[in-house]
Every structure is written in C-alpha cells, then in structure tokens.
Amino acid sequence: MKITDAKVFVGGPGKNYVTLKILTDQGVYGLGDATLNNRETLPAAYLRDYLIPAIIGMDPRNSEDIWQFLYRGAYFRGGPIAMAAYGAIDMALWDIKGKIAGLPVHQLLGGRSRDGALVYAHAAGSDLEDLADSVAARIEEGYRAVRVQCGIPGMPGAGYAVPGTRGARHYITDFGGLRPSVEYWDSGRYLRYMPGALCELRDRFGPELKILHDVHHRLMPREAAAFARAVEPADLFWLEDPTPAEDQDALRLLRQHSTVPVAIGEVFQSLWQCNRLIKQELIDFIRVAVTYAGGITPVRRIVDLAGMHHVRTGFHGAPSHSPVSMAAQAHLNAWAPNFGIQEYLVLGTAECDALFPSDHRMEGGLFHVSDAPGLGVDFDEALAARYVYAPGSHPVVRLEDGTMWDY
Ligand SMILES: [Mg+2]
C-alpha cells in the first residue's frame, strides 16, 4: 500500500480550518487537521512544500515510522507549525488504518472505556448577571460542565474571553485583518473580584455543576497561589493556566498553598513539555491537543504517562479545532482510562456539519463517538471550495499603562 498524493484545504465556516487529505493507491483516503489558530497558512505551506513530497510512496500503514521520520528526521525539531503539520499527517494515517481494518480508531487504541465522554462548554458575560444567564443557557442545552469567564468591574476593555456588552457573543479571533485589537488587564482588580464571583456562581447553580475557570497565563506565581486558595470555596472542577506556561516551577508555590485542581498544556507541543509537570504531579489535567502536540501517536504516550501520575486528560477544544481533530480526540477520549473531560465548541453548526459529515453526536453533555471505521468524519471538497482563507488575529493584552502582558 502506498501514499500517492495529498491535498491541503484552508477555509471553513467562520474559521480557517487546515484540512489534509492523504490519498492512497487503494482508493482509501485519510483526513487530518493542521489548523493553527491565526497562523493557518504556515502549517499548510509546510505540508505542501516539504512534507507531502517526502511521504509520497511510503506505506501509510506504518504510522509510527512515518511519525518518527517526520520528527526525528528534522534537525530543528518541534514548534507549533511543524507539530500541527505532523499531527495532521498522523491523524490521516490513523484514519486510513481504521478504514482498512474496518474499525473505529478507538478500537485500534484498546476499545471503549466509557459510553460517552464528558464535555464542557464556554459561558461568558460582560458582568456576573450576564455570565449567570450564559451559564443557565448552557445548562438548558444539556451541559453538565461549563467554563466561566466574567468581565471585571473597573477593568477597561473586556478581560479574557468576555464580551464587551451584555448579551453579546465574544469572538476571540477578529477576521478584520492582521493588526490585533488591544484588551486591557489588571491583576489587582481581577484578584479582588473573581474569587467572590466564582463563589456566587457556585451558590446559584448548586453543587452538581462542574465549574471551570481559565486565567490564561496572566498571574504571577504568588498571585496564582493566593487566587487558588481564595477560590477553594467555589469547588472548581479545574483552574486553567494560572501562570505563564514556560515557568513550570511556578506551579510549586500554588501546590503548596491550595488543593484546587490545575489544568495546563494547551500550548504544549510535545511529550517533553508535559513530562516534568506530570512526573512531579504539579497538575491534575493535561490540556494538549492532537493537532499541535503532533497527532494521536505522541498524544497516546502523553496520556499513558499522565495515567501513571494521577493526571487526567482535558484536551484543548477551542473553535479553531476542526471536526477532524475533535474526532481524533474523541477516539482517545473513548479509550483513555484516565480520561477527565473534553473542551467542546466545534460541532453543531449546520455549515460545519455539512462540510464535515459524521455520526458523532452530543447528548446530555456527553460526546458519543461514532463506530464508523477510521476517524468517522468525512470532508465535502465541493463545499470546501466555497470557503477562502480570511486573515484574522487574536487580541493582544496590555496593562493600563501600555505594558505588554500575556495573552
Ligand atoms: Mg485555555
């Protein structure tokens, strides 16, 4: 069996999905997702210009060797652009493997460990009342777990992932061009306001709702430790990215002062970036994505390492992930003995479901993975021709005096 060609598509409904389709001499094809938010053309070019020409002629069944060829064969290893491109190839090879075996990918990993995988949705509000309305709407939709982000009184601009006005939706990516908008941050106001807001939500929605909160790397280690201690009465399911991810020792101070569960890793690109945090048991959930952590092959190793250290999975599932990588994660979620939760924001719009048809379904706050062979997602190339790349950017974050801060 041989890889004969591969195509890359960039575009989608309100997103620049980077979709890879690997073709074989036996008519079976595989799909992968290389979407790297706001840098989408780069993994697409890496695939087209360097990787696809190198893998044509290889046997697609040898996914392990092809992953090692891509990773170890490069002198300059890793980085999100390369890992997203490798991730797409790896997903597509598992898709092909499943299709030729007639089995869904989760069966190739070891089968189902659960009926449905718990997911969490996002709720956000410009103020606490607006956020409470958003949480109530998610519960109404059937979600059992919600990430909550709230505007901070007196903080100019919106803060992280919150709409500027009540009742508005917040879109993190602005497709108006490549010059980012500016949001403002004030750790003091955040630290004074947010613990009480989280406790208020817990009081309103009762003990059963799983409440998650994302600090988005914005606190100093001492501040994060104080914040974690202050939010303990809110009984969070997790506290996400309390400090910048580069300084992994920063979490030690938080651990010494709080038992709040910590989730980190959505910007990590390899097992080696996860290794220390997992082995030293400084986190409770590992947040990697199959896209920029290099595909199913390396993420399965991360999941196994995590399992040895009581760390559960909580894969990244921002809207930048296409239904292809969300399916790859769904198969890992169905199998992983140490599954925790899945961030879930992508499926469910008519345009997206038409572009990526599948039998995967969400019901009662649980994601039910399809039993179709491979990843269980298809791709409508004719529909894809409708979409074009739209330049977009995240906001950047500054303090009130103009100092750049962590996004
Ligand atoms: Mg996050």
mmCIF file of C-alpha atoms and ligand atoms in Angstrom:
data_model
loop_
_atom_site.group_PDB
_atom_site.id
_atom_site.type_symbol
_atom_site.label_atom_id
_atom_site.label_comp_id
_atom_site.label_asym_id
_atom_site.label_seq_id
_atom_site.Cartn_x
_atom_site.Cartn_y
_atom_site.Cartn_z
ATOM 1 C CA MET A 1 0.000 0.000 0.000
ATOM 2 C CA LYS A 2 1.338 3.434 -0.910
ATOM 3 C CA ILE A 3 0.581 7.096 -0.357
ATOM 4 C CA THR A 4 0.019 8.537 -3.832
ATOM 5 C CA ASP A 5 -0.835 12.179 -3.127
ATOM 6 C CA ALA A 6 -2.164 14.571 -0.522
ATOM 7 C CA LYS A 7 -4.122 17.812 -0.700
ATOM 8 C CA VAL A 8 -4.414 20.709 1.730
ATOM 9 C CA PHE A 9 -7.528 22.896 2.043
ATOM 10 C CA VAL A 10 -7.630 26.143 4.033
ATOM 11 C CA GLY A 11 -11.015 27.611 4.941
ATOM 12 C CA GLY A 12 -14.313 26.893 6.622
ATOM 13 C CA PRO A 13 -17.435 28.495 8.040
ATOM 14 C CA GLY A 14 -16.093 31.364 10.145
ATOM 15 C CA LYS A 15 -12.760 29.582 10.583
ATOM 16 C CA ASN A 16 -9.613 28.914 8.602
ATOM 17 C CA TYR A 17 -9.564 25.147 9.051
ATOM 18 C CA VAL A 18 -6.471 23.495 7.558
ATOM 19 C CA THR A 19 -7.661 20.114 6.316
ATOM 20 C CA LEU A 20 -5.298 17.474 4.966
ATOM 21 C CA LYS A 21 -6.488 14.624 2.750
ATOM 22 C CA ILE A 22 -3.991 11.802 2.136
ATOM 23 C CA LEU A 23 -4.743 9.596 -0.878
ATOM 24 C CA THR A 24 -3.558 6.026 -1.408
ATOM 25 C CA ASP A 25 -3.174 3.592 -4.289
ATOM 26 C CA GLN A 26 -6.063 1.519 -2.898
ATOM 27 C CA GLY A 27 -8.674 4.265 -3.030
ATOM 28 C CA VAL A 28 -8.789 4.680 0.764
ATOM 29 C CA TYR A 29 -8.089 8.212 1.973
ATOM 30 C CA GLY A 30 -7.419 9.731 5.375
ATOM 31 C CA LEU A 31 -8.200 13.151 6.863
ATOM 32 C CA GLY A 32 -6.163 15.287 9.234
ATOM 33 C CA ASP A 33 -6.433 18.749 10.811
ATOM 34 C CA ALA A 34 -3.420 21.111 10.865
ATOM 35 C CA THR A 35 -5.293 24.237 11.992
ATOM 36 C CA LEU A 36 -3.008 26.548 13.971
ATOM 37 C CA ASN A 37 -5.170 29.452 15.033
ATOM 38 C CA ASN A 38 -4.218 32.755 13.352
ATOM 39 C CA ARG A 39 -1.197 31.153 11.677
ATOM 40 C CA GLU A 40 -3.134 28.788 9.411
ATOM 41 C CA THR A 41 -1.224 29.293 6.176
ATOM 42 C CA LEU A 42 2.066 28.197 7.771
ATOM 43 C CA PRO A 43 1.326 24.519 8.563
ATOM 44 C CA ALA A 44 -0.483 24.404 5.192
ATOM 45 C CA ALA A 45 2.684 25.586 3.406
ATOM 46 C CA TYR A 46 4.886 23.241 5.450
ATOM 47 C CA LEU A 47 2.689 20.334 4.386
ATOM 48 C CA ARG A 48 2.533 21.333 0.723
ATOM 49 C CA ASP A 49 6.156 22.398 0.240
ATOM 50 C CA TYR A 50 8.071 19.905 2.417
ATOM 51 C CA LEU A 51 6.150 17.046 3.987
ATOM 52 C CA ILE A 52 3.758 15.799 1.317
ATOM 53 C CA PRO A 53 6.525 15.386 -1.304
ATOM 54 C CA ALA A 54 8.564 13.437 1.300
ATOM 55 C CA ILE A 55 5.827 10.935 2.264
ATOM 56 C CA ILE A 56 4.532 10.095 -1.237
ATOM 57 C CA GLY A 57 5.401 6.468 -1.904
ATOM 58 C CA MET A 58 5.505 5.496 1.789
ATOM 59 C CA ASP A 59 3.240 2.759 3.192
ATOM 60 C CA PRO A 60 0.505 4.655 5.120
ATOM 61 C CA ARG A 61 0.007 1.705 7.471
ATOM 62 C CA ASN A 62 3.412 2.410 9.077
ATOM 63 C CA SER A 63 2.170 5.433 11.015
ATOM 64 C CA GLU A 64 4.737 5.040 13.809
ATOM 65 C CA ASP A 65 7.690 5.001 11.422
ATOM 66 C CA ILE A 66 6.279 7.945 9.464
ATOM 67 C CA TRP A 67 5.865 9.938 12.689
ATOM 68 C CA GLN A 68 9.489 9.163 13.672
ATOM 69 C CA PHE A 69 10.602 10.050 10.126
ATOM 70 C CA LEU A 70 8.914 13.453 10.405
ATOM 71 C CA TYR A 71 10.010 14.247 13.968
ATOM 72 C CA ARG A 72 13.478 12.696 14.204
ATOM 73 C CA GLY A 73 14.267 13.322 10.578
ATOM 74 C CA ALA A 74 14.140 17.089 11.083
ATOM 75 C CA TYR A 75 17.276 18.635 12.551
ATOM 76 C CA PHE A 76 15.254 21.551 14.007
ATOM 77 C CA ARG A 77 12.584 19.715 15.935
ATOM 78 C CA GLY A 78 9.185 20.691 17.158
ATOM 79 C CA GLY A 79 7.425 24.044 17.296
ATOM 80 C CA PRO A 80 3.698 24.530 16.772
ATOM 81 C CA ILE A 81 3.821 24.898 12.973
ATOM 82 C CA ALA A 82 5.733 21.675 12.415
ATOM 83 C CA MET A 83 3.858 19.723 15.085
ATOM 84 C CA ALA A 84 0.469 20.773 13.676
ATOM 85 C CA ALA A 85 1.588 19.551 10.249
ATOM 86 C CA TYR A 86 2.874 16.239 11.692
ATOM 87 C CA GLY A 87 -0.346 15.970 13.702
ATOM 88 C CA ALA A 88 -2.468 16.234 10.564
ATOM 89 C CA ILE A 89 -0.455 13.528 8.793
ATOM 90 C CA ASP A 90 -0.633 11.250 11.835
ATOM 91 C CA MET A 91 -4.425 11.687 12.180
ATOM 92 C CA ALA A 92 -4.887 10.927 8.489
ATOM 93 C CA LEU A 93 -2.787 7.754 8.789
ATOM 94 C CA TRP A 94 -4.866 6.524 11.764
ATOM 95 C CA ASP A 95 -7.975 7.317 9.703
ATOM 96 C CA ILE A 96 -6.633 5.158 6.856
ATOM 97 C CA LYS A 97 -5.596 2.409 9.292
ATOM 98 C CA GLY A 98 -9.105 2.282 10.741
ATOM 99 C CA LYS A 99 -10.750 2.288 7.329
ATOM 100 C CA ILE A 100 -8.680 -0.622 6.022
ATOM 101 C CA ALA A 101 -9.228 -2.539 9.286
ATOM 102 C CA GLY A 102 -12.971 -1.741 9.222
ATOM 103 C CA LEU A 103 -12.669 -0.452 12.809
ATOM 104 C CA PRO A 104 -13.117 2.911 14.517
ATOM 105 C CA VAL A 105 -9.842 4.378 15.791
ATOM 106 C CA HIS A 106 -10.822 3.898 19.448
ATOM 107 C CA GLN A 107 -10.919 0.136 18.805
ATOM 108 C CA LEU A 108 -7.347 0.284 17.500
ATOM 109 C CA LEU A 109 -6.333 2.058 20.734
ATOM 110 C CA GLY A 110 -7.961 -0.512 23.023
ATOM 111 C CA GLY A 111 -11.697 -0.072 22.710
ATOM 112 C CA ARG A 112 -14.294 1.890 24.642
ATOM 113 C CA SER A 113 -13.740 2.622 28.309
ATOM 114 C CA ARG A 114 -16.986 4.631 28.633
ATOM 115 C CA ASP A 115 -20.323 5.198 26.924
ATOM 116 C CA GLY A 116 -19.947 8.944 26.436
ATOM 117 C CA ALA A 117 -17.210 11.468 27.183
ATOM 118 C CA LEU A 118 -17.993 14.416 29.473
ATOM 119 C CA VAL A 119 -17.549 17.743 27.694
ATOM 120 C CA TYR A 120 -17.552 21.335 28.853
ATOM 121 C CA ALA A 121 -18.940 24.366 27.114
ATOM 122 C CA HIS A 122 -17.983 28.023 27.446
ATOM 123 C CA ALA A 123 -20.082 30.610 29.245
ATOM 124 C CA ALA A 124 -19.070 34.257 29.367
ATOM 125 C CA GLY A 125 -20.597 37.533 30.457
ATOM 126 C CA SER A 126 -19.717 41.189 30.486
ATOM 127 C CA ASP A 127 -20.720 41.128 34.157
ATOM 128 C CA LEU A 128 -21.809 38.500 36.670
ATOM 129 C CA GLU A 129 -25.532 38.665 35.807
ATOM 130 C CA ASP A 130 -24.734 38.336 32.099
ATOM 131 C CA LEU A 131 -22.473 35.378 32.892
ATOM 132 C CA ALA A 132 -25.165 33.719 35.041
ATOM 133 C CA ASP A 133 -27.579 33.985 32.078
ATOM 134 C CA SER A 134 -24.947 32.384 29.847
ATOM 135 C CA VAL A 135 -24.353 29.539 32.336
ATOM 136 C CA ALA A 136 -28.127 28.934 32.608
ATOM 137 C CA ALA A 137 -28.337 28.742 28.794
ATOM 138 C CA ARG A 138 -25.565 26.118 28.665
ATOM 139 C CA ILE A 139 -27.292 24.046 31.382
ATOM 140 C CA GLU A 140 -30.522 24.333 29.387
ATOM 141 C CA GLU A 141 -28.636 22.921 26.380
ATOM 142 C CA GLY A 142 -27.693 19.884 28.469
ATOM 143 C CA TYR A 143 -24.142 20.664 29.523
ATOM 144 C CA ARG A 144 -23.015 19.445 32.929
ATOM 145 C CA ALA A 145 -19.718 21.339 32.900
ATOM 146 C CA VAL A 146 -19.118 24.986 31.970
ATOM 147 C CA ARG A 147 -16.033 27.198 31.746
ATOM 148 C CA VAL A 148 -16.948 30.616 33.128
ATOM 149 C CA GLN A 149 -15.283 33.930 32.222
ATOM 150 C CA CYS A 150 -16.555 37.248 33.541
ATOM 151 C CA GLY A 151 -15.943 40.948 32.935
ATOM 152 C CA ILE A 152 -14.240 42.679 35.871
ATOM 153 C CA PRO A 153 -15.748 45.907 37.238
ATOM 154 C CA GLY A 154 -13.479 48.857 36.564
ATOM 155 C CA MET A 155 -11.194 46.958 34.190
ATOM 156 C CA PRO A 156 -11.053 48.804 30.878
ATOM 157 C CA GLY A 157 -11.804 46.542 27.933
ATOM 158 C CA ALA A 158 -13.196 43.074 28.240
ATOM 159 C CA GLY A 159 -10.576 40.973 30.032
ATOM 160 C CA TYR A 160 -10.089 37.422 28.762
ATOM 161 C CA ALA A 161 -12.797 35.856 26.547
ATOM 162 C CA VAL A 162 -15.669 38.020 27.757
ATOM 163 C CA PRO A 163 -17.993 40.099 25.582
ATOM 164 C CA GLY A 164 -17.860 43.872 25.830
ATOM 165 C CA THR A 165 -21.613 44.305 26.220
ATOM 166 C CA ARG A 166 -24.357 42.289 27.880
ATOM 167 C CA GLY A 167 -25.944 39.540 25.797
ATOM 168 C CA ALA A 168 -23.234 39.735 23.112
ATOM 169 C CA ARG A 169 -21.243 36.746 21.900
ATOM 170 C CA HIS A 170 -17.496 37.023 22.229
ATOM 171 C CA TYR A 171 -15.378 36.027 19.255
ATOM 172 C CA ILE A 172 -11.730 35.744 20.185
ATOM 173 C CA THR A 173 -10.481 35.883 16.601
ATOM 174 C CA ASP A 174 -11.135 39.133 14.738
ATOM 175 C CA PHE A 175 -11.229 38.443 11.000
ATOM 176 C CA GLY A 176 -10.859 42.156 10.252
ATOM 177 C CA GLY A 177 -7.164 41.703 9.431
ATOM 178 C CA LEU A 178 -3.765 41.004 10.917
ATOM 179 C CA ARG A 179 -3.426 44.016 13.239
ATOM 180 C CA PRO A 180 -4.678 42.785 16.614
ATOM 181 C CA SER A 181 -7.070 44.725 18.798
ATOM 182 C CA VAL A 182 -5.949 45.539 22.362
ATOM 183 C CA GLU A 183 -7.532 44.267 25.554
ATOM 184 C CA TYR A 184 -6.528 45.579 28.972
ATOM 185 C CA TRP A 185 -5.681 43.642 32.089
ATOM 186 C CA ASP A 186 -5.368 44.498 35.753
ATOM 187 C CA SER A 187 -4.386 41.617 38.027
ATOM 188 C CA GLY A 188 -5.310 43.560 41.175
ATOM 189 C CA ARG A 189 -8.916 44.115 40.105
ATOM 190 C CA TYR A 190 -9.137 40.514 38.901
ATOM 191 C CA LEU A 191 -7.805 39.122 42.192
ATOM 192 C CA ARG A 192 -10.205 41.262 44.231
ATOM 193 C CA TYR A 193 -13.306 40.437 42.169
ATOM 194 C CA MET A 194 -13.145 36.983 40.611
ATOM 195 C CA PRO A 195 -12.992 34.687 43.710
ATOM 196 C CA GLY A 196 -16.254 36.174 45.008
ATOM 197 C CA ALA A 197 -17.851 35.917 41.563
ATOM 198 C CA LEU A 198 -16.947 32.224 41.293
ATOM 199 C CA CYS A 199 -18.323 31.538 44.786
ATOM 200 C CA GLU A 200 -21.530 33.400 43.857
ATOM 201 C CA LEU A 201 -21.947 31.145 40.790
ATOM 202 C CA ARG A 202 -21.459 28.064 42.951
ATOM 203 C CA ASP A 203 -24.163 29.273 45.349
ATOM 204 C CA ARG A 204 -26.575 29.994 42.498
ATOM 205 C CA PHE A 205 -26.102 26.807 40.488
ATOM 206 C CA GLY A 206 -25.600 24.310 43.306
ATOM 207 C CA PRO A 207 -23.037 21.600 43.979
ATOM 208 C CA GLU A 208 -23.526 19.396 40.896
ATOM 209 C CA LEU A 209 -22.497 21.800 38.112
ATOM 210 C CA LYS A 210 -18.853 21.370 37.139
ATOM 211 C CA ILE A 211 -17.377 24.880 37.025
ATOM 212 C CA LEU A 212 -14.074 25.561 35.245
ATOM 213 C CA HIS A 213 -12.178 28.839 35.006
ATOM 214 C CA ASP A 214 -9.291 29.933 32.743
ATOM 215 C CA VAL A 215 -6.752 32.510 33.965
ATOM 216 C CA HIS A 216 -4.995 32.439 30.567
ATOM 217 C CA HIS A 217 -1.451 32.618 31.936
ATOM 218 C CA ARG A 218 -1.927 36.078 33.438
ATOM 219 C CA LEU A 219 -0.889 35.804 37.096
ATOM 220 C CA MET A 220 2.483 35.830 38.827
ATOM 221 C CA PRO A 221 3.244 32.658 40.853
ATOM 222 C CA ARG A 222 2.462 34.304 44.206
ATOM 223 C CA GLU A 223 -0.744 35.812 42.853
ATOM 224 C CA ALA A 224 -1.781 32.470 41.388
ATOM 225 C CA ALA A 225 -1.203 30.736 44.715
ATOM 226 C CA ALA A 226 -3.286 33.358 46.537
ATOM 227 C CA PHE A 227 -6.020 33.136 43.888
ATOM 228 C CA ALA A 228 -6.136 29.339 44.019
ATOM 229 C CA ARG A 229 -6.556 29.471 47.799
ATOM 230 C CA ALA A 230 -9.249 32.134 47.539
ATOM 231 C CA VAL A 231 -11.348 30.167 45.021
ATOM 232 C CA GLU A 232 -11.371 26.914 47.012
ATOM 233 C CA PRO A 233 -14.922 27.526 48.381
ATOM 234 C CA ALA A 234 -16.164 27.640 44.742
ATOM 235 C CA ASP A 235 -15.159 23.941 44.384
ATOM 236 C CA LEU A 236 -13.839 24.339 40.827
ATOM 237 C CA PHE A 237 -13.532 21.322 38.546
ATOM 238 C CA TRP A 238 -10.297 22.980 37.434
ATOM 239 C CA LEU A 239 -8.294 26.174 37.389
ATOM 240 C CA GLU A 240 -6.685 26.550 33.971
ATOM 241 C CA ASP A 241 -3.347 28.140 33.062
ATOM 242 C CA PRO A 242 -2.909 30.169 36.251
ATOM 243 C CA THR A 243 0.645 31.231 35.311
ATOM 244 C CA PRO A 244 2.665 31.547 32.081
ATOM 245 C CA ALA A 245 3.334 28.011 30.885
ATOM 246 C CA GLU A 246 7.064 28.482 30.285
ATOM 247 C CA ASP A 247 7.877 28.589 34.005
ATOM 248 C CA GLN A 248 6.786 25.178 35.194
ATOM 249 C CA ASP A 249 8.324 25.619 38.648
ATOM 250 C CA ALA A 250 5.812 28.420 39.244
ATOM 251 C CA LEU A 251 3.177 25.798 39.998
ATOM 252 C CA ARG A 252 5.039 24.515 43.019
ATOM 253 C CA LEU A 253 4.048 27.571 45.054
ATOM 254 C CA LEU A 254 0.402 27.115 44.062
ATOM 255 C CA ARG A 255 0.536 23.433 45.060
ATOM 256 C CA GLN A 256 1.967 24.340 48.463
ATOM 257 C CA HIS A 257 -0.953 26.642 49.193
ATOM 258 C CA SER A 258 -4.006 25.084 47.557
ATOM 259 C CA THR A 259 -5.657 21.822 46.575
ATOM 260 C CA VAL A 260 -7.560 23.383 43.645
ATOM 261 C CA PRO A 261 -7.209 21.103 40.579
ATOM 262 C CA VAL A 262 -4.883 22.613 37.963
ATOM 263 C CA ALA A 263 -5.143 22.171 34.175
ATOM 264 C CA ILE A 264 -2.304 23.139 31.832
ATOM 265 C CA GLY A 265 -0.881 22.261 28.442
ATOM 266 C CA GLU A 266 -2.953 23.686 25.577
ATOM 267 C CA VAL A 267 0.134 25.403 24.193
ATOM 268 C CA PHE A 268 2.423 22.393 24.698
ATOM 269 C CA GLN A 269 3.718 20.664 21.594
ATOM 270 C CA SER A 270 5.413 17.546 22.878
ATOM 271 C CA LEU A 271 5.683 14.836 25.493
ATOM 272 C CA TRP A 272 8.835 16.540 26.740
ATOM 273 C CA GLN A 273 6.993 19.762 27.605
ATOM 274 C CA CYS A 274 4.468 17.716 29.600
ATOM 275 C CA ASN A 275 6.975 15.357 31.177
ATOM 276 C CA ARG A 276 8.110 17.369 34.220
ATOM 277 C CA LEU A 277 4.673 18.689 35.197
ATOM 278 C CA ILE A 278 3.204 15.198 35.024
ATOM 279 C CA LYS A 279 6.048 13.347 36.747
ATOM 280 C CA GLN A 280 6.250 15.878 39.579
ATOM 281 C CA GLU A 281 2.455 15.775 39.895
ATOM 282 C CA LEU A 282 2.154 19.554 39.709
ATOM 283 C CA ILE A 283 -1.019 19.350 37.596
ATOM 284 C CA ASP A 284 -4.260 17.381 37.630
ATOM 285 C CA PHE A 285 -5.311 17.674 33.973
ATOM 286 C CA ILE A 286 -3.185 17.736 30.806
ATOM 287 C CA ARG A 287 -4.631 20.007 28.115
ATOM 288 C CA VAL A 288 -2.681 19.068 24.954
ATOM 289 C CA ALA A 289 -4.364 18.917 21.553
ATOM 290 C CA VAL A 290 -3.811 16.215 18.932
ATOM 291 C CA THR A 291 -3.158 18.987 16.421
ATOM 292 C CA TYR A 292 -0.189 20.927 17.768
ATOM 293 C CA ALA A 293 1.046 18.119 20.029
ATOM 294 C CA GLY A 294 1.756 16.099 16.879
ATOM 295 C CA GLY A 295 -1.144 13.681 16.438
ATOM 296 C CA ILE A 296 -2.616 10.559 18.018
ATOM 297 C CA THR A 297 0.725 8.721 18.132
ATOM 298 C CA PRO A 298 2.528 11.073 20.584
ATOM 299 C CA VAL A 299 -0.613 12.119 22.489
ATOM 300 C CA ARG A 300 -1.336 8.492 23.336
ATOM 301 C CA ARG A 301 2.098 8.403 25.019
ATOM 302 C CA ILE A 302 1.289 11.594 26.953
ATOM 303 C CA VAL A 303 -1.993 10.049 28.118
ATOM 304 C CA ASP A 304 -0.196 6.917 29.344
ATOM 305 C CA LEU A 305 2.482 8.919 31.184
ATOM 306 C CA ALA A 306 -0.268 11.039 32.760
ATOM 307 C CA GLY A 307 -2.115 7.922 33.889
ATOM 308 C CA MET A 308 0.905 6.823 35.939
ATOM 309 C CA HIS A 309 0.747 10.088 37.917
ATOM 310 C CA HIS A 310 -2.980 10.543 38.590
ATOM 311 C CA VAL A 311 -3.231 13.171 35.855
ATOM 312 C CA ARG A 312 -6.378 13.042 33.746
ATOM 313 C CA THR A 313 -6.971 14.301 30.229
ATOM 314 C CA GLY A 314 -8.727 17.556 29.359
ATOM 315 C CA PHE A 315 -7.853 18.074 25.706
ATOM 316 C CA HIS A 316 -7.993 21.529 24.158
ATOM 317 C CA GLY A 317 -11.139 22.007 22.070
ATOM 318 C CA ALA A 318 -11.219 25.678 21.097
ATOM 319 C CA PRO A 319 -13.236 26.602 17.977
ATOM 320 C CA SER A 320 -10.007 26.523 15.968
ATOM 321 C CA HIS A 321 -10.059 22.713 16.042
ATOM 322 C CA SER A 322 -11.914 21.254 13.079
ATOM 323 C CA PRO A 323 -14.268 18.278 13.452
ATOM 324 C CA VAL A 324 -11.370 16.101 12.208
ATOM 325 C CA SER A 325 -9.072 16.754 15.183
ATOM 326 C CA MET A 326 -12.076 16.790 17.521
ATOM 327 C CA ALA A 327 -12.892 13.290 16.221
ATOM 328 C CA ALA A 328 -9.294 12.172 16.782
ATOM 329 C CA GLN A 329 -9.575 13.432 20.369
ATOM 330 C CA ALA A 330 -12.989 11.791 20.746
ATOM 331 C CA HIS A 331 -11.444 8.410 19.928
ATOM 332 C CA LEU A 332 -8.694 8.997 22.504
ATOM 333 C CA ASN A 333 -11.388 10.104 24.992
ATOM 334 C CA ALA A 334 -13.420 6.947 24.376
ATOM 335 C CA TRP A 335 -10.376 4.816 25.147
ATOM 336 C CA ALA A 336 -8.255 6.699 27.727
ATOM 337 C CA PRO A 337 -8.533 5.016 31.151
ATOM 338 C CA ASN A 338 -7.547 8.362 32.703
ATOM 339 C CA PHE A 339 -9.997 10.478 30.687
ATOM 340 C CA GLY A 340 -11.126 13.627 32.505
ATOM 341 C CA ILE A 341 -13.141 15.984 30.319
ATOM 342 C CA GLN A 342 -13.149 17.430 26.784
ATOM 343 C CA GLU A 343 -13.470 21.115 25.848
ATOM 344 C CA TYR A 344 -16.176 21.213 23.207
ATOM 345 C CA LEU A 345 -17.046 24.091 20.911
ATOM 346 C CA VAL A 346 -16.835 22.995 17.325
ATOM 347 C CA LEU A 347 -19.600 20.780 16.012
ATOM 348 C CA GLY A 348 -23.224 21.702 15.810
ATOM 349 C CA THR A 349 -23.409 24.486 13.254
ATOM 350 C CA ALA A 350 -25.209 23.468 10.072
ATOM 351 C CA GLU A 351 -22.382 24.759 7.854
ATOM 352 C CA CYS A 352 -19.704 22.909 9.800
ATOM 353 C CA ASP A 353 -21.694 19.658 9.907
ATOM 354 C CA ALA A 354 -22.254 19.889 6.135
ATOM 355 C CA LEU A 355 -18.548 20.409 5.440
ATOM 356 C CA PHE A 356 -17.513 17.583 7.812
ATOM 357 C CA PRO A 357 -20.347 14.990 7.858
ATOM 358 C CA SER A 358 -20.172 12.467 10.712
ATOM 359 C CA ASP A 359 -22.265 10.359 13.082
ATOM 360 C CA HIS A 360 -20.519 11.680 16.167
ATOM 361 C CA ARG A 361 -23.133 13.230 18.425
ATOM 362 C CA MET A 362 -23.508 15.267 21.587
ATOM 363 C CA GLU A 363 -26.244 14.256 24.006
ATOM 364 C CA GLY A 364 -26.853 15.170 27.619
ATOM 365 C CA GLY A 365 -23.477 16.862 27.953
ATOM 366 C CA LEU A 366 -21.662 13.749 26.736
ATOM 367 C CA PHE A 367 -19.880 13.228 23.405
ATOM 368 C CA HIS A 368 -20.733 9.891 21.801
ATOM 369 C CA VAL A 369 -18.092 8.773 19.343
ATOM 370 C CA SER A 370 -19.145 7.097 16.110
ATOM 371 C CA ASP A 371 -18.417 3.422 15.372
ATOM 372 C CA ALA A 372 -17.694 4.180 11.716
ATOM 373 C CA PRO A 373 -14.271 2.934 10.519
ATOM 374 C CA GLY A 374 -11.359 5.334 10.968
ATOM 375 C CA LEU A 375 -11.978 8.757 12.498
ATOM 376 C CA GLY A 376 -15.626 8.664 11.407
ATOM 377 C CA VAL A 377 -15.593 12.104 9.773
ATOM 378 C CA ASP A 378 -15.773 12.905 6.070
ATOM 379 C CA PHE A 379 -14.976 16.095 4.180
ATOM 380 C CA ASP A 380 -17.034 17.642 1.365
ATOM 381 C CA GLU A 381 -14.450 19.010 -1.077
ATOM 382 C CA ALA A 382 -17.091 20.631 -3.281
ATOM 383 C CA LEU A 383 -18.431 22.580 -0.308
ATOM 384 C CA ALA A 384 -14.893 23.449 0.772
ATOM 385 C CA ALA A 385 -14.416 25.357 -2.475
ATOM 386 C CA ARG A 386 -16.937 27.857 -1.113
ATOM 387 C CA TYR A 387 -14.616 28.971 1.674
ATOM 388 C CA VAL A 388 -11.471 31.055 1.419
ATOM 389 C CA TYR A 389 -8.760 31.981 3.890
ATOM 390 C CA ALA A 390 -9.608 35.115 5.887
ATOM 391 C CA PRO A 391 -6.737 36.852 7.726
ATOM 392 C CA GLY A 392 -7.538 37.190 11.414
ATOM 393 C CA SER A 393 -5.864 37.822 14.747
ATOM 394 C CA HIS A 394 -6.235 37.351 18.490
ATOM 395 C CA PRO A 395 -6.306 40.483 20.589
ATOM 396 C CA VAL A 396 -3.118 41.387 22.432
ATOM 397 C CA VAL A 397 -3.138 42.286 26.107
ATOM 398 C CA ARG A 398 -1.627 45.367 27.732
ATOM 399 C CA LEU A 399 -1.719 46.787 31.236
ATOM 400 C CA GLU A 400 -3.406 50.161 31.661
ATOM 401 C CA ASP A 401 -0.051 51.971 31.308
ATOM 402 C CA GLY A 402 0.562 50.231 27.981
ATOM 403 C CA THR A 403 2.916 47.455 29.156
ATOM 404 C CA MET A 404 2.535 44.249 27.106
ATOM 405 C CA TRP A 405 1.105 41.315 29.076
ATOM 406 C CA ASP A 406 0.424 37.612 28.484
ATOM 407 C CA TYR A 407 -2.443 36.815 26.134
HETATM 408 MG MG MG B 1 -7.435 27.917 27.852
#
